[in-house]
Amino acid sequence: MPELLAAGGWGLLAGSALLGGALLGYLARIPAWLVAAVMAFGSGVLLSAVSFELIAEAHERGGLVATAAGALAGAVAYTLANVVLARRGARHRKRSGDQQPSEAEQSGSGTAIALGALLDGVPESMVIGTSLLGGGSVSAVTVAAVFISNVPEGLSSASGMRRAGRSARYVFALWAGIALISGAAAMLGYGLLGGVPGPALAAITALAGGAILAMIADTMIPEAFEGAHLWNGIITVTGFLTAFALSHL
């Protein structure tokens, strides 16, 4: 039970960065180039965490076949769900400009955006819970990577929601809810997968990694490139190296 609660606490901590970023994005007028730069940095951090904390760990536990199968399954599942939500108005849910549709322009887009935010956040939180399996401590790098990447995600998305005319009540209720669900997802990751054999756990870990990689490519990199342009690469690499350095402290 203490470990289960700890998993929920770490997941909630990482998820709370979404709400913090949303507060900044909705209440402050942050320049588009700065939003893009922070998003690029967060993308690099998350790419590093997926590479060295998830995919590498899955490979060590279950080998190449289980890892590759899990990662591809995660990417396919995320992409299919994202396609459905994109057609209902959630395509630009992490964009900070005028790309997001208002409810008047596309009815039901608010619900689609909320479901999209949930789709983006759950895999990240579940891997925080699974990192506690085996009696070890939580992966500080994974928590830090998810926390850091969640700030620009919430910031950019809330900024776009404000431009689309969505109310503060909608925005903050959405991100507060996602933060709470992040804690619950981390608890599920720990509670449901505790007795799973090594190869199966490796595939599940890789599945989450594949879903996160697809999310980065589909929702974070486009926003980062839109504003950072030629600086996007070096900022992303800086974020990648930051997380890599943290993993070796």
mmCIF file of C-alpha atoms in Angstrom:
data_model
loop_
_atom_site.group_PDB
_atom_site.id
_atom_site.type_symbol
_atom_site.label_atom_id
_atom_site.label_comp_id
_atom_site.label_asym_id
_atom_site.label_seq_id
_atom_site.Cartn_x
_atom_site.Cartn_y
_atom_site.Cartn_z
ATOM 1 C CA MET A 1 0.000 0.000 0.000
ATOM 2 C CA PRO A 2 2.741 2.587 0.744
ATOM 3 C CA GLU A 3 4.284 1.895 -2.670
ATOM 4 C CA LEU A 4 0.884 2.250 -4.349
ATOM 5 C CA LEU A 5 0.313 5.605 -2.680
ATOM 6 C CA ALA A 6 3.843 6.673 -3.553
ATOM 7 C CA ALA A 7 3.188 5.855 -7.205
ATOM 8 C CA GLY A 8 0.039 7.970 -7.112
ATOM 9 C CA GLY A 9 1.893 10.823 -5.444
ATOM 10 C CA TRP A 10 4.683 10.862 -8.018
ATOM 11 C CA GLY A 11 2.164 10.691 -10.857
ATOM 12 C CA LEU A 12 0.192 13.561 -9.353
ATOM 13 C CA LEU A 13 3.366 15.601 -8.959
ATOM 14 C CA ALA A 14 4.309 15.134 -12.607
ATOM 15 C CA GLY A 15 0.733 15.794 -13.726
ATOM 16 C CA SER A 16 0.520 18.985 -11.671
ATOM 17 C CA ALA A 17 2.989 20.560 -14.094
ATOM 18 C CA LEU A 18 0.207 20.501 -16.701
ATOM 19 C CA LEU A 19 -1.938 22.692 -14.466
ATOM 20 C CA GLY A 20 0.999 24.989 -13.713
ATOM 21 C CA GLY A 21 1.764 25.359 -17.396
ATOM 22 C CA ALA A 22 -1.910 25.985 -18.159
ATOM 23 C CA LEU A 23 -2.015 28.784 -15.583
ATOM 24 C CA LEU A 24 0.920 30.463 -17.300
ATOM 25 C CA GLY A 25 -0.465 29.920 -20.787
ATOM 26 C CA TYR A 26 -3.951 31.187 -19.998
ATOM 27 C CA LEU A 27 -3.206 34.097 -17.684
ATOM 28 C CA ALA A 28 0.040 35.421 -19.182
ATOM 29 C CA ARG A 29 0.711 36.665 -22.692
ATOM 30 C CA ILE A 30 3.794 34.616 -23.490
ATOM 31 C CA PRO A 31 5.440 35.213 -26.899
ATOM 32 C CA ALA A 32 4.891 32.426 -29.424
ATOM 33 C CA TRP A 33 8.630 31.946 -29.930
ATOM 34 C CA LEU A 34 9.137 31.350 -26.211
ATOM 35 C CA VAL A 35 6.284 28.815 -26.084
ATOM 36 C CA ALA A 36 7.861 27.024 -29.055
ATOM 37 C CA ALA A 37 11.316 27.054 -27.467
ATOM 38 C CA VAL A 38 10.020 25.593 -24.212
ATOM 39 C CA MET A 39 8.089 22.971 -26.173
ATOM 40 C CA ALA A 40 11.239 22.025 -28.103
ATOM 41 C CA PHE A 41 13.175 21.658 -24.842
ATOM 42 C CA GLY A 42 10.397 19.520 -23.344
ATOM 43 C CA SER A 43 10.351 17.351 -26.464
ATOM 44 C CA GLY A 44 14.071 16.681 -26.114
ATOM 45 C CA VAL A 45 13.709 15.813 -22.439
ATOM 46 C CA LEU A 46 10.900 13.369 -23.138
ATOM 47 C CA LEU A 47 12.735 11.809 -26.094
ATOM 48 C CA SER A 48 15.700 11.118 -23.828
ATOM 49 C CA ALA A 49 13.522 9.583 -21.124
ATOM 50 C CA VAL A 50 11.779 7.315 -23.632
ATOM 51 C CA SER A 51 15.098 6.223 -25.127
ATOM 52 C CA PHE A 52 17.087 5.537 -21.972
ATOM 53 C CA GLU A 53 14.431 4.883 -19.347
ATOM 54 C CA LEU A 54 11.682 3.066 -21.249
ATOM 55 C CA ILE A 55 12.910 1.478 -24.467
ATOM 56 C CA ALA A 56 16.313 0.549 -23.037
ATOM 57 C CA GLU A 57 14.704 -0.911 -19.908
ATOM 58 C CA ALA A 58 12.161 -2.848 -21.972
ATOM 59 C CA HIS A 59 14.954 -4.274 -24.108
ATOM 60 C CA GLU A 60 16.879 -5.345 -21.030
ATOM 61 C CA ARG A 61 13.830 -7.082 -19.560
ATOM 62 C CA GLY A 62 12.330 -8.695 -22.631
ATOM 63 C CA GLY A 63 14.663 -8.486 -25.594
ATOM 64 C CA LEU A 64 14.362 -6.859 -28.992
ATOM 65 C CA VAL A 65 11.246 -8.629 -30.283
ATOM 66 C CA ALA A 66 9.048 -7.811 -27.278
ATOM 67 C CA THR A 67 10.347 -4.249 -27.204
ATOM 68 C CA ALA A 68 9.817 -3.610 -30.906
ATOM 69 C CA ALA A 69 6.364 -5.225 -30.880
ATOM 70 C CA GLY A 70 5.292 -3.214 -27.846
ATOM 71 C CA ALA A 71 6.605 0.089 -29.207
ATOM 72 C CA LEU A 72 4.929 -0.394 -32.585
ATOM 73 C CA ALA A 73 1.652 -1.415 -30.923
ATOM 74 C CA GLY A 74 1.772 1.697 -28.734
ATOM 75 C CA ALA A 75 2.444 3.957 -31.708
ATOM 76 C CA VAL A 76 -0.369 2.377 -33.741
ATOM 77 C CA ALA A 77 -2.860 2.558 -30.865
ATOM 78 C CA TYR A 78 -2.014 6.192 -30.138
ATOM 79 C CA THR A 79 -2.141 7.168 -33.816
ATOM 80 C CA LEU A 80 -5.524 5.549 -34.418
ATOM 81 C CA ALA A 81 -7.017 7.206 -31.331
ATOM 82 C CA ASN A 82 -5.437 10.509 -32.319
ATOM 83 C CA VAL A 83 -6.902 10.299 -35.836
ATOM 84 C CA VAL A 84 -10.397 9.834 -34.405
ATOM 85 C CA LEU A 85 -10.003 12.766 -32.004
ATOM 86 C CA ALA A 86 -8.378 14.970 -34.658
ATOM 87 C CA ARG A 87 -11.446 14.618 -36.871
ATOM 88 C CA ARG A 88 -13.569 15.843 -33.965
ATOM 89 C CA GLY A 89 -11.546 18.983 -33.311
ATOM 90 C CA ALA A 90 -8.556 17.915 -31.208
ATOM 91 C CA ARG A 91 -5.918 17.987 -33.944
ATOM 92 C CA HIS A 92 -4.290 21.189 -32.692
ATOM 93 C CA ARG A 93 -4.859 20.691 -28.972
ATOM 94 C CA LYS A 94 -1.251 21.576 -28.120
ATOM 95 C CA ARG A 95 -0.952 24.541 -30.469
ATOM 96 C CA SER A 96 -0.680 27.986 -28.881
ATOM 97 C CA GLY A 97 -1.876 30.057 -31.838
ATOM 98 C CA ASP A 98 -5.227 30.327 -33.602
ATOM 99 C CA GLN A 99 -5.259 26.742 -34.857
ATOM 100 C CA GLN A 100 -7.666 25.325 -32.265
ATOM 101 C CA PRO A 101 -11.336 25.503 -33.273
ATOM 102 C CA SER A 102 -13.860 27.126 -30.982
ATOM 103 C CA GLU A 103 -16.987 25.267 -29.919
ATOM 104 C CA ALA A 104 -18.984 27.441 -32.321
ATOM 105 C CA GLU A 105 -16.706 26.486 -35.215
ATOM 106 C CA GLN A 106 -16.777 22.772 -34.431
ATOM 107 C CA SER A 107 -19.296 21.441 -31.975
ATOM 108 C CA GLY A 108 -17.882 18.843 -29.626
ATOM 109 C CA SER A 109 -14.298 19.992 -30.072
ATOM 110 C CA GLY A 110 -14.044 20.809 -26.359
ATOM 111 C CA THR A 111 -14.770 17.209 -25.421
ATOM 112 C CA ALA A 112 -12.386 15.945 -28.102
ATOM 113 C CA ILE A 113 -9.599 18.184 -26.793
ATOM 114 C CA ALA A 114 -10.211 16.940 -23.244
ATOM 115 C CA LEU A 115 -10.026 13.316 -24.412
ATOM 116 C CA GLY A 116 -6.912 14.141 -26.399
ATOM 117 C CA ALA A 117 -5.235 15.600 -23.326
ATOM 118 C CA LEU A 118 -6.121 12.413 -21.471
ATOM 119 C CA LEU A 119 -4.716 10.299 -24.307
ATOM 120 C CA ASP A 120 -1.444 12.245 -24.148
ATOM 121 C CA GLY A 121 -1.039 12.103 -20.378
ATOM 122 C CA VAL A 122 -1.965 8.564 -19.337
ATOM 123 C CA PRO A 123 0.983 6.627 -20.884
ATOM 124 C CA GLU A 124 3.484 9.007 -19.279
ATOM 125 C CA SER A 125 1.922 8.559 -15.858
ATOM 126 C CA MET A 126 1.618 4.783 -16.048
ATOM 127 C CA VAL A 127 5.349 4.367 -16.639
ATOM 128 C CA ILE A 128 6.005 6.336 -13.453
ATOM 129 C CA GLY A 129 4.061 3.667 -11.568
ATOM 130 C CA THR A 130 5.782 0.772 -13.331
ATOM 131 C CA SER A 131 9.194 2.209 -12.439
ATOM 132 C CA LEU A 132 8.432 1.325 -8.797
ATOM 133 C CA LEU A 133 7.910 -2.360 -9.562
ATOM 134 C CA GLY A 134 10.423 -4.813 -8.187
ATOM 135 C CA GLY A 135 10.822 -3.021 -4.878
ATOM 136 C CA GLY A 136 12.949 -0.239 -6.311
ATOM 137 C CA SER A 137 12.557 3.500 -5.969
ATOM 138 C CA VAL A 138 10.760 5.602 -8.511
ATOM 139 C CA SER A 139 12.771 6.647 -11.560
ATOM 140 C CA ALA A 140 13.666 10.250 -10.770
ATOM 141 C CA VAL A 141 14.624 10.839 -14.395
ATOM 142 C CA THR A 142 11.222 9.657 -15.640
ATOM 143 C CA VAL A 143 9.360 11.846 -13.151
ATOM 144 C CA ALA A 144 11.573 14.846 -13.962
ATOM 145 C CA ALA A 145 11.197 14.301 -17.711
ATOM 146 C CA VAL A 146 7.410 14.030 -17.535
ATOM 147 C CA PHE A 147 7.200 17.049 -15.208
ATOM 148 C CA ILE A 148 9.433 19.201 -17.417
ATOM 149 C CA SER A 149 7.634 18.209 -20.620
ATOM 150 C CA ASN A 150 4.212 18.735 -19.055
ATOM 151 C CA VAL A 151 4.876 22.429 -18.414
ATOM 152 C CA PRO A 152 5.102 23.412 -22.100
ATOM 153 C CA GLU A 153 2.285 21.015 -22.997
ATOM 154 C CA GLY A 154 -0.109 22.728 -20.580
ATOM 155 C CA LEU A 155 1.227 26.180 -21.423
ATOM 156 C CA SER A 156 0.865 25.866 -25.186
ATOM 157 C CA SER A 157 -2.497 24.117 -25.082
ATOM 158 C CA ALA A 158 -4.054 26.584 -22.631
ATOM 159 C CA SER A 159 -2.800 29.508 -24.696
ATOM 160 C CA GLY A 160 -4.514 28.045 -27.747
ATOM 161 C CA MET A 161 -7.687 27.390 -25.742
ATOM 162 C CA ARG A 162 -7.784 31.021 -24.660
ATOM 163 C CA ARG A 163 -7.475 32.152 -28.279
ATOM 164 C CA ALA A 164 -10.306 29.785 -29.223
ATOM 165 C CA GLY A 165 -12.538 31.488 -26.649
ATOM 166 C CA ARG A 166 -12.709 28.694 -24.108
ATOM 167 C CA SER A 167 -13.469 29.776 -20.570
ATOM 168 C CA ALA A 168 -11.021 29.763 -17.680
ATOM 169 C CA ARG A 169 -13.347 27.340 -15.901
ATOM 170 C CA TYR A 170 -13.084 24.857 -18.769
ATOM 171 C CA VAL A 171 -9.304 25.188 -19.064
ATOM 172 C CA PHE A 172 -8.429 24.864 -15.391
ATOM 173 C CA ALA A 173 -10.999 22.158 -14.685
ATOM 174 C CA LEU A 174 -9.603 20.170 -17.611
ATOM 175 C CA TRP A 175 -5.976 20.349 -16.510
ATOM 176 C CA ALA A 176 -6.751 19.850 -12.831
ATOM 177 C CA GLY A 177 -8.700 16.747 -13.817
ATOM 178 C CA ILE A 178 -5.859 15.459 -15.988
ATOM 179 C CA ALA A 179 -3.422 16.013 -13.094
ATOM 180 C CA LEU A 180 -5.621 13.906 -10.806
ATOM 181 C CA ILE A 181 -6.005 11.226 -13.468
ATOM 182 C CA SER A 182 -2.219 11.211 -13.868
ATOM 183 C CA GLY A 183 -1.918 10.212 -10.224
ATOM 184 C CA ALA A 184 -4.542 7.493 -10.673
ATOM 185 C CA ALA A 185 -2.805 6.215 -13.832
ATOM 186 C CA ALA A 186 0.497 5.916 -11.962
ATOM 187 C CA MET A 187 -1.270 3.895 -9.273
ATOM 188 C CA LEU A 188 -2.794 1.654 -11.946
ATOM 189 C CA GLY A 189 0.597 1.193 -13.551
ATOM 190 C CA TYR A 190 1.959 -0.064 -10.238
ATOM 191 C CA GLY A 191 -1.106 -1.950 -8.986
ATOM 192 C CA LEU A 192 -2.133 -3.792 -12.153
ATOM 193 C CA LEU A 193 1.277 -4.721 -13.521
ATOM 194 C CA GLY A 194 2.959 -5.936 -10.341
ATOM 195 C CA GLY A 195 2.596 -9.634 -11.165
ATOM 196 C CA VAL A 196 3.229 -9.414 -14.898
ATOM 197 C CA PRO A 197 6.137 -11.586 -16.182
ATOM 198 C CA GLY A 198 9.289 -9.820 -17.368
ATOM 199 C CA PRO A 199 8.762 -10.141 -21.151
ATOM 200 C CA ALA A 200 5.131 -8.994 -20.878
ATOM 201 C CA LEU A 201 6.112 -6.051 -18.674
ATOM 202 C CA ALA A 202 8.814 -5.184 -21.199
ATOM 203 C CA ALA A 203 6.236 -5.128 -23.991
ATOM 204 C CA ILE A 204 3.888 -2.946 -21.923
ATOM 205 C CA THR A 205 6.712 -0.544 -21.058
ATOM 206 C CA ALA A 206 7.691 -0.368 -24.721
ATOM 207 C CA LEU A 207 4.028 0.133 -25.657
ATOM 208 C CA ALA A 208 3.919 3.231 -23.452
ATOM 209 C CA GLY A 209 7.218 4.367 -24.955
ATOM 210 C CA GLY A 210 5.887 3.972 -28.497
ATOM 211 C CA ALA A 211 2.739 5.912 -27.640
ATOM 212 C CA ILE A 212 4.796 8.729 -26.108
ATOM 213 C CA LEU A 213 7.098 8.878 -29.144
ATOM 214 C CA ALA A 214 4.087 9.115 -31.450
ATOM 215 C CA MET A 215 2.633 11.858 -29.224
ATOM 216 C CA ILE A 216 5.862 13.865 -29.385
ATOM 217 C CA ALA A 217 5.963 13.642 -33.185
ATOM 218 C CA ASP A 218 2.266 14.418 -33.659
ATOM 219 C CA THR A 219 1.610 17.142 -31.100
ATOM 220 C CA MET A 220 4.809 18.596 -29.610
ATOM 221 C CA ILE A 221 7.302 18.862 -32.474
ATOM 222 C CA PRO A 222 4.870 20.739 -34.792
ATOM 223 C CA GLU A 223 4.312 23.443 -32.163
ATOM 224 C CA ALA A 224 8.030 23.629 -31.430
ATOM 225 C CA PHE A 225 8.979 24.016 -35.100
ATOM 226 C CA GLU A 226 6.238 26.561 -35.776
ATOM 227 C CA GLY A 227 7.850 29.165 -33.541
ATOM 228 C CA ALA A 228 11.457 28.074 -33.038
ATOM 229 C CA HIS A 229 12.193 27.266 -36.697
ATOM 230 C CA LEU A 230 15.952 26.917 -37.215
ATOM 231 C CA TRP A 231 16.601 26.960 -33.459
ATOM 232 C CA ASN A 232 14.298 24.009 -32.899
ATOM 233 C CA GLY A 233 17.005 21.394 -33.380
ATOM 234 C CA ILE A 234 19.563 22.773 -30.974
ATOM 235 C CA ILE A 235 16.947 23.469 -28.274
ATOM 236 C CA THR A 236 15.599 19.926 -28.588
ATOM 237 C CA VAL A 237 19.107 18.467 -28.342
ATOM 238 C CA THR A 238 19.747 20.622 -25.250
ATOM 239 C CA GLY A 239 16.658 19.140 -23.593
ATOM 240 C CA PHE A 240 17.732 15.638 -24.619
ATOM 241 C CA LEU A 241 21.199 16.104 -23.119
ATOM 242 C CA THR A 242 19.753 17.617 -19.938
ATOM 243 C CA ALA A 243 17.677 14.503 -19.277
ATOM 244 C CA PHE A 244 20.573 12.263 -20.286
ATOM 245 C CA ALA A 245 22.820 14.029 -17.775
ATOM 246 C CA LEU A 246 20.188 13.630 -15.050
ATOM 247 C CA SER A 247 20.082 9.888 -15.685
ATOM 248 C CA HIS A 248 23.805 9.639 -15.012
ATOM 249 C CA LEU A 249 23.985 11.637 -11.802
#
